């Protein structure tokens, strides 16, 4: 007090200097979410005071808080998941009729990796007993060799078999769609023929 003088004039000058300095400071604007944060803090404080020492009210508040937290965590991925699920169902509904497997036609090429040779033409045959012969067929469907798995063949049947082999043709076996050579076992029965690749 002594340094301001008896009249207090020094004190007045000091206070007016403080006012001038305060007015020269830059203005600070509060953050835009300050009001919301203050309202949330006030609401939590009111809930805490209302619960007081009441244990069921405390559990209820914790349950509400956990539900809100889980709901906030699940909301961001829920919208893309639901949108993806709906768009998938929609696209499948549109494309499902086009996914039907077409029925096979006569001009269809087999898609198997390997197909056996198939008998195409054969002249009439007449054997007095059952005959089994193994044939080797080339890529053009022609018979290039034959053998008898059961041993020797009678001479009279051998002539008939030779003529039959000469005029018999096959559709060649295929590997990846390309003709290839193969072996076929043909069983001549008295009433029918059995061809096994």
mmCIF file of C-alpha atoms in Angstrom:
data_model
loop_
_atom_site.group_PDB
_atom_site.id
_atom_site.type_symbol
_atom_site.label_atom_id
_atom_site.label_comp_id
_atom_site.label_asym_id
_atom_site.label_seq_id
_atom_site.Cartn_x
_atom_site.Cartn_y
_atom_site.Cartn_z
ATOM 1 C CA UNK A 1 0.000 0.000 0.000
ATOM 2 C CA UNK A 2 2.806 2.345 0.746
ATOM 3 C CA UNK A 3 4.197 2.196 -2.782
ATOM 4 C CA UNK A 4 0.905 3.376 -4.387
ATOM 5 C CA UNK A 5 0.942 6.533 -2.334
ATOM 6 C CA UNK A 6 -1.546 7.787 0.083
ATOM 7 C CA UNK A 7 -4.035 8.908 -2.445
ATOM 8 C CA UNK A 8 -4.238 5.527 -4.192
ATOM 9 C CA UNK A 9 -3.393 7.071 -7.525
ATOM 10 C CA UNK A 10 -0.666 4.487 -8.165
ATOM 11 C CA UNK A 11 -3.151 1.702 -7.489
ATOM 12 C CA UNK A 12 -5.569 3.146 -10.013
ATOM 13 C CA UNK A 13 -2.843 3.395 -12.644
ATOM 14 C CA UNK A 14 -1.799 -0.191 -11.950
ATOM 15 C CA UNK A 15 -5.374 -1.479 -12.369
ATOM 16 C CA UNK A 16 -5.933 0.470 -15.571
ATOM 17 C CA UNK A 17 -2.658 -0.996 -16.948
ATOM 18 C CA UNK A 18 -3.956 -4.477 -16.179
ATOM 19 C CA UNK A 19 -7.215 -3.686 -18.012
ATOM 20 C CA UNK A 20 -5.329 -2.389 -21.053
ATOM 21 C CA UNK A 21 -3.146 -5.513 -21.091
ATOM 22 C CA UNK A 22 -6.178 -7.799 -20.815
ATOM 23 C CA UNK A 23 -7.948 -6.051 -23.686
ATOM 24 C CA UNK A 24 -4.875 -6.462 -25.906
ATOM 25 C CA UNK A 25 -4.930 -10.295 -25.500
ATOM 26 C CA UNK A 26 -6.368 -12.229 -28.512
ATOM 27 C CA UNK A 27 -9.942 -13.509 -28.234
ATOM 28 C CA UNK A 28 -10.245 -17.273 -27.629
ATOM 29 C CA UNK A 29 -13.364 -18.998 -28.948
ATOM 30 C CA UNK A 30 -14.567 -22.133 -27.142
ATOM 31 C CA UNK A 31 -14.578 -25.427 -29.100
ATOM 32 C CA UNK A 32 -17.893 -26.138 -30.888
ATOM 33 C CA UNK A 33 -18.580 -29.330 -28.924
ATOM 34 C CA UNK A 34 -17.967 -27.749 -25.515
ATOM 35 C CA UNK A 35 -21.689 -27.347 -24.836
ATOM 36 C CA UNK A 36 -22.370 -31.006 -25.673
ATOM 37 C CA UNK A 37 -19.521 -32.207 -23.480
ATOM 38 C CA UNK A 38 -20.744 -30.077 -20.570
ATOM 39 C CA UNK A 39 -24.285 -31.451 -20.976
ATOM 40 C CA UNK A 40 -22.964 -35.054 -20.990
ATOM 41 C CA UNK A 41 -20.885 -34.395 -17.861
ATOM 42 C CA UNK A 42 -23.888 -32.837 -16.127
ATOM 43 C CA UNK A 43 -26.106 -35.804 -17.101
ATOM 44 C CA UNK A 44 -23.560 -38.319 -15.756
ATOM 45 C CA UNK A 45 -23.203 -36.386 -12.528
ATOM 46 C CA UNK A 46 -26.993 -36.280 -12.124
ATOM 47 C CA UNK A 47 -27.187 -40.064 -12.670
ATOM 48 C CA UNK A 48 -24.374 -40.675 -10.199
ATOM 49 C CA UNK A 49 -26.081 -38.579 -7.550
ATOM 50 C CA UNK A 50 -29.451 -40.250 -8.227
ATOM 51 C CA UNK A 51 -27.920 -43.715 -7.908
ATOM 52 C CA UNK A 52 -26.090 -42.710 -4.751
ATOM 53 C CA UNK A 53 -25.393 -45.908 -2.848
ATOM 54 C CA UNK A 54 -28.243 -47.817 -4.577
ATOM 55 C CA UNK A 55 -26.699 -50.989 -6.067
ATOM 56 C CA UNK A 56 -29.518 -51.902 -8.542
ATOM 57 C CA UNK A 57 -29.493 -48.358 -9.939
ATOM 58 C CA UNK A 58 -25.707 -48.591 -10.371
ATOM 59 C CA UNK A 59 -26.039 -51.911 -12.279
ATOM 60 C CA UNK A 60 -28.760 -50.430 -14.445
ATOM 61 C CA UNK A 61 -26.554 -47.461 -15.303
ATOM 62 C CA UNK A 62 -23.623 -49.747 -16.123
ATOM 63 C CA UNK A 63 -25.871 -51.950 -18.314
ATOM 64 C CA UNK A 64 -27.153 -48.897 -20.218
ATOM 65 C CA UNK A 65 -23.605 -47.671 -20.698
ATOM 66 C CA UNK A 66 -22.426 -51.088 -21.982
ATOM 67 C CA UNK A 67 -25.406 -51.329 -24.372
ATOM 68 C CA UNK A 68 -24.638 -47.873 -25.733
ATOM 69 C CA UNK A 69 -20.953 -48.741 -26.154
ATOM 70 C CA UNK A 70 -21.727 -52.000 -28.004
ATOM 71 C CA UNK A 71 -24.324 -50.255 -30.159
ATOM 72 C CA UNK A 72 -21.833 -47.545 -31.120
ATOM 73 C CA UNK A 73 -19.177 -50.152 -31.923
ATOM 74 C CA UNK A 74 -21.537 -52.245 -34.098
ATOM 75 C CA UNK A 75 -23.137 -49.414 -36.038
ATOM 76 C CA UNK A 76 -20.192 -48.625 -38.416
ATOM 77 C CA UNK A 77 -19.741 -52.218 -39.751
ATOM 78 C CA UNK A 78 -23.476 -52.990 -39.664
ATOM 79 C CA UNK A 79 -24.385 -50.737 -42.590
ATOM 80 C CA UNK A 80 -21.767 -52.103 -45.047
ATOM 81 C CA UNK A 81 -22.575 -55.678 -43.971
ATOM 82 C CA UNK A 82 -26.305 -55.211 -44.489
ATOM 83 C CA UNK A 83 -25.716 -53.459 -47.823
ATOM 84 C CA UNK A 84 -23.409 -56.247 -48.998
ATOM 85 C CA UNK A 85 -25.888 -58.924 -47.931
ATOM 86 C CA UNK A 86 -28.795 -57.225 -49.711
ATOM 87 C CA UNK A 87 -26.803 -56.599 -52.899
ATOM 88 C CA UNK A 88 -25.567 -60.223 -52.919
ATOM 89 C CA UNK A 89 -29.111 -61.550 -52.588
ATOM 90 C CA UNK A 90 -30.299 -59.186 -55.316
ATOM 91 C CA UNK A 91 -27.520 -60.143 -57.754
ATOM 92 C CA UNK A 92 -27.990 -63.852 -57.062
ATOM 93 C CA UNK A 93 -31.708 -63.481 -57.746
ATOM 94 C CA UNK A 94 -30.947 -61.819 -61.077
ATOM 95 C CA UNK A 95 -28.174 -64.224 -62.123
ATOM 96 C CA UNK A 96 -29.655 -67.501 -60.821
ATOM 97 C CA UNK A 97 -31.655 -68.248 -63.993
ATOM 98 C CA UNK A 98 -28.513 -67.869 -66.127
ATOM 99 C CA UNK A 99 -26.559 -70.323 -63.956
ATOM 100 C CA UNK A 100 -28.638 -73.321 -65.085
ATOM 101 C CA UNK A 101 -26.635 -76.130 -66.635
ATOM 102 C CA UNK A 102 -27.536 -76.404 -70.341
ATOM 103 C CA UNK A 103 -28.747 -79.777 -71.533
ATOM 104 C CA UNK A 104 -26.372 -81.735 -73.736
ATOM 105 C CA UNK A 105 -26.821 -81.692 -77.491
ATOM 106 C CA UNK A 106 -25.608 -84.031 -80.216
ATOM 107 C CA UNK A 107 -22.944 -81.547 -81.327
ATOM 108 C CA UNK A 108 -21.555 -81.133 -77.796
ATOM 109 C CA UNK A 109 -17.862 -81.930 -77.315
ATOM 110 C CA UNK A 110 -17.167 -84.056 -74.215
ATOM 111 C CA UNK A 111 -15.320 -82.113 -71.561
ATOM 112 C CA UNK A 112 -13.767 -85.147 -69.915
ATOM 113 C CA UNK A 113 -10.010 -85.404 -69.843
ATOM 114 C CA UNK A 114 -10.054 -88.818 -71.542
ATOM 115 C CA UNK A 115 -12.703 -90.708 -73.535
ATOM 116 C CA UNK A 116 -12.493 -94.318 -74.729
ATOM 117 C CA UNK A 117 -12.653 -95.405 -78.344
ATOM 118 C CA UNK A 118 -16.209 -96.211 -79.506
ATOM 119 C CA UNK A 119 -17.273 -98.720 -82.116
ATOM 120 C CA UNK A 120 -18.568 -96.908 -85.221
ATOM 121 C CA UNK A 121 -19.183 -99.563 -87.930
ATOM 122 C CA UNK A 122 -18.742 -103.320 -88.091
ATOM 123 C CA UNK A 123 -19.752 -105.859 -90.758
ATOM 124 C CA UNK A 124 -22.038 -108.786 -89.833
ATOM 125 C CA UNK A 125 -20.241 -111.502 -87.904
ATOM 126 C CA UNK A 126 -20.703 -115.238 -87.410
ATOM 127 C CA UNK A 127 -18.643 -117.215 -84.929
ATOM 128 C CA UNK A 128 -19.446 -120.688 -83.692
ATOM 129 C CA UNK A 129 -17.979 -119.903 -80.259
ATOM 130 C CA UNK A 130 -17.168 -116.876 -78.094
ATOM 131 C CA UNK A 131 -14.066 -114.953 -79.195
ATOM 132 C CA UNK A 132 -12.172 -112.292 -77.212
ATOM 133 C CA UNK A 133 -9.632 -110.086 -78.968
ATOM 134 C CA UNK A 134 -7.561 -107.061 -77.851
ATOM 135 C CA UNK A 135 -7.340 -104.325 -80.499
ATOM 136 C CA UNK A 136 -4.891 -101.435 -80.761
ATOM 137 C CA UNK A 137 -6.580 -98.397 -82.355
ATOM 138 C CA UNK A 138 -4.648 -95.408 -83.696
ATOM 139 C CA UNK A 139 -5.627 -91.716 -83.569
ATOM 140 C CA UNK A 140 -7.653 -92.025 -86.814
ATOM 141 C CA UNK A 141 -9.819 -94.870 -85.471
ATOM 142 C CA UNK A 142 -8.104 -97.640 -87.518
ATOM 143 C CA UNK A 143 -7.114 -100.999 -86.049
ATOM 144 C CA UNK A 144 -3.325 -101.324 -86.243
ATOM 145 C CA UNK A 145 -2.767 -104.494 -84.209
ATOM 146 C CA UNK A 146 -4.660 -107.248 -82.429
ATOM 147 C CA UNK A 147 -3.942 -110.099 -80.037
ATOM 148 C CA UNK A 148 -5.826 -112.867 -78.238
ATOM 149 C CA UNK A 149 -5.672 -112.734 -74.439
ATOM 150 C CA UNK A 150 -6.772 -116.374 -74.080
ATOM 151 C CA UNK A 151 -4.043 -117.782 -76.308
ATOM 152 C CA UNK A 152 -4.234 -119.215 -79.857
ATOM 153 C CA UNK A 153 -7.161 -118.816 -82.264
ATOM 154 C CA UNK A 154 -8.396 -121.532 -84.623
ATOM 155 C CA UNK A 155 -7.481 -121.030 -88.277
ATOM 156 C CA UNK A 156 -11.091 -120.992 -89.549
ATOM 157 C CA UNK A 157 -12.118 -118.317 -87.036
ATOM 158 C CA UNK A 158 -8.951 -116.344 -87.740
ATOM 159 C CA UNK A 159 -9.974 -115.705 -91.347
ATOM 160 C CA UNK A 160 -13.412 -114.434 -90.308
ATOM 161 C CA UNK A 161 -11.835 -112.255 -87.644
ATOM 162 C CA UNK A 162 -9.302 -110.807 -90.102
ATOM 163 C CA UNK A 163 -12.062 -109.776 -92.521
ATOM 164 C CA UNK A 164 -14.108 -108.308 -89.707
ATOM 165 C CA UNK A 165 -11.137 -106.297 -88.399
ATOM 166 C CA UNK A 166 -10.405 -105.012 -91.894
ATOM 167 C CA UNK A 167 -13.885 -103.481 -92.292
ATOM 168 C CA UNK A 168 -14.430 -102.311 -88.702
ATOM 169 C CA UNK A 169 -13.952 -98.657 -87.764
ATOM 170 C CA UNK A 170 -13.876 -96.855 -84.423
ATOM 171 C CA UNK A 171 -14.216 -93.322 -83.193
ATOM 172 C CA UNK A 172 -10.744 -92.802 -81.687
ATOM 173 C CA UNK A 173 -10.129 -92.211 -78.010
ATOM 174 C CA UNK A 174 -9.490 -88.603 -77.004
ATOM 175 C CA UNK A 175 -7.178 -87.070 -74.471
ATOM 176 C CA UNK A 176 -7.916 -83.399 -73.660
ATOM 177 C CA UNK A 177 -10.141 -83.330 -76.763
ATOM 178 C CA UNK A 178 -7.382 -84.550 -79.125
ATOM 179 C CA UNK A 179 -7.550 -87.998 -80.837
ATOM 180 C CA UNK A 180 -5.098 -90.519 -79.422
ATOM 181 C CA UNK A 181 -4.285 -94.225 -79.747
ATOM 182 C CA UNK A 182 -5.825 -96.699 -77.308
ATOM 183 C CA UNK A 183 -6.434 -100.375 -76.550
ATOM 184 C CA UNK A 184 -9.881 -101.973 -76.679
ATOM 185 C CA UNK A 185 -11.026 -105.463 -75.706
ATOM 186 C CA UNK A 186 -13.826 -106.774 -77.919
ATOM 187 C CA UNK A 187 -15.803 -109.867 -76.954
ATOM 188 C CA UNK A 188 -17.690 -111.473 -79.847
ATOM 189 C CA UNK A 189 -20.579 -113.464 -78.374
ATOM 190 C CA UNK A 190 -22.893 -115.574 -80.452
ATOM 191 C CA UNK A 191 -25.666 -112.965 -80.169
ATOM 192 C CA UNK A 192 -23.946 -109.655 -79.429
ATOM 193 C CA UNK A 193 -20.641 -107.753 -79.140
ATOM 194 C CA UNK A 194 -19.143 -106.289 -75.934
ATOM 195 C CA UNK A 195 -16.557 -103.482 -76.322
ATOM 196 C CA UNK A 196 -14.491 -102.411 -73.299
ATOM 197 C CA UNK A 197 -11.857 -99.685 -73.375
#
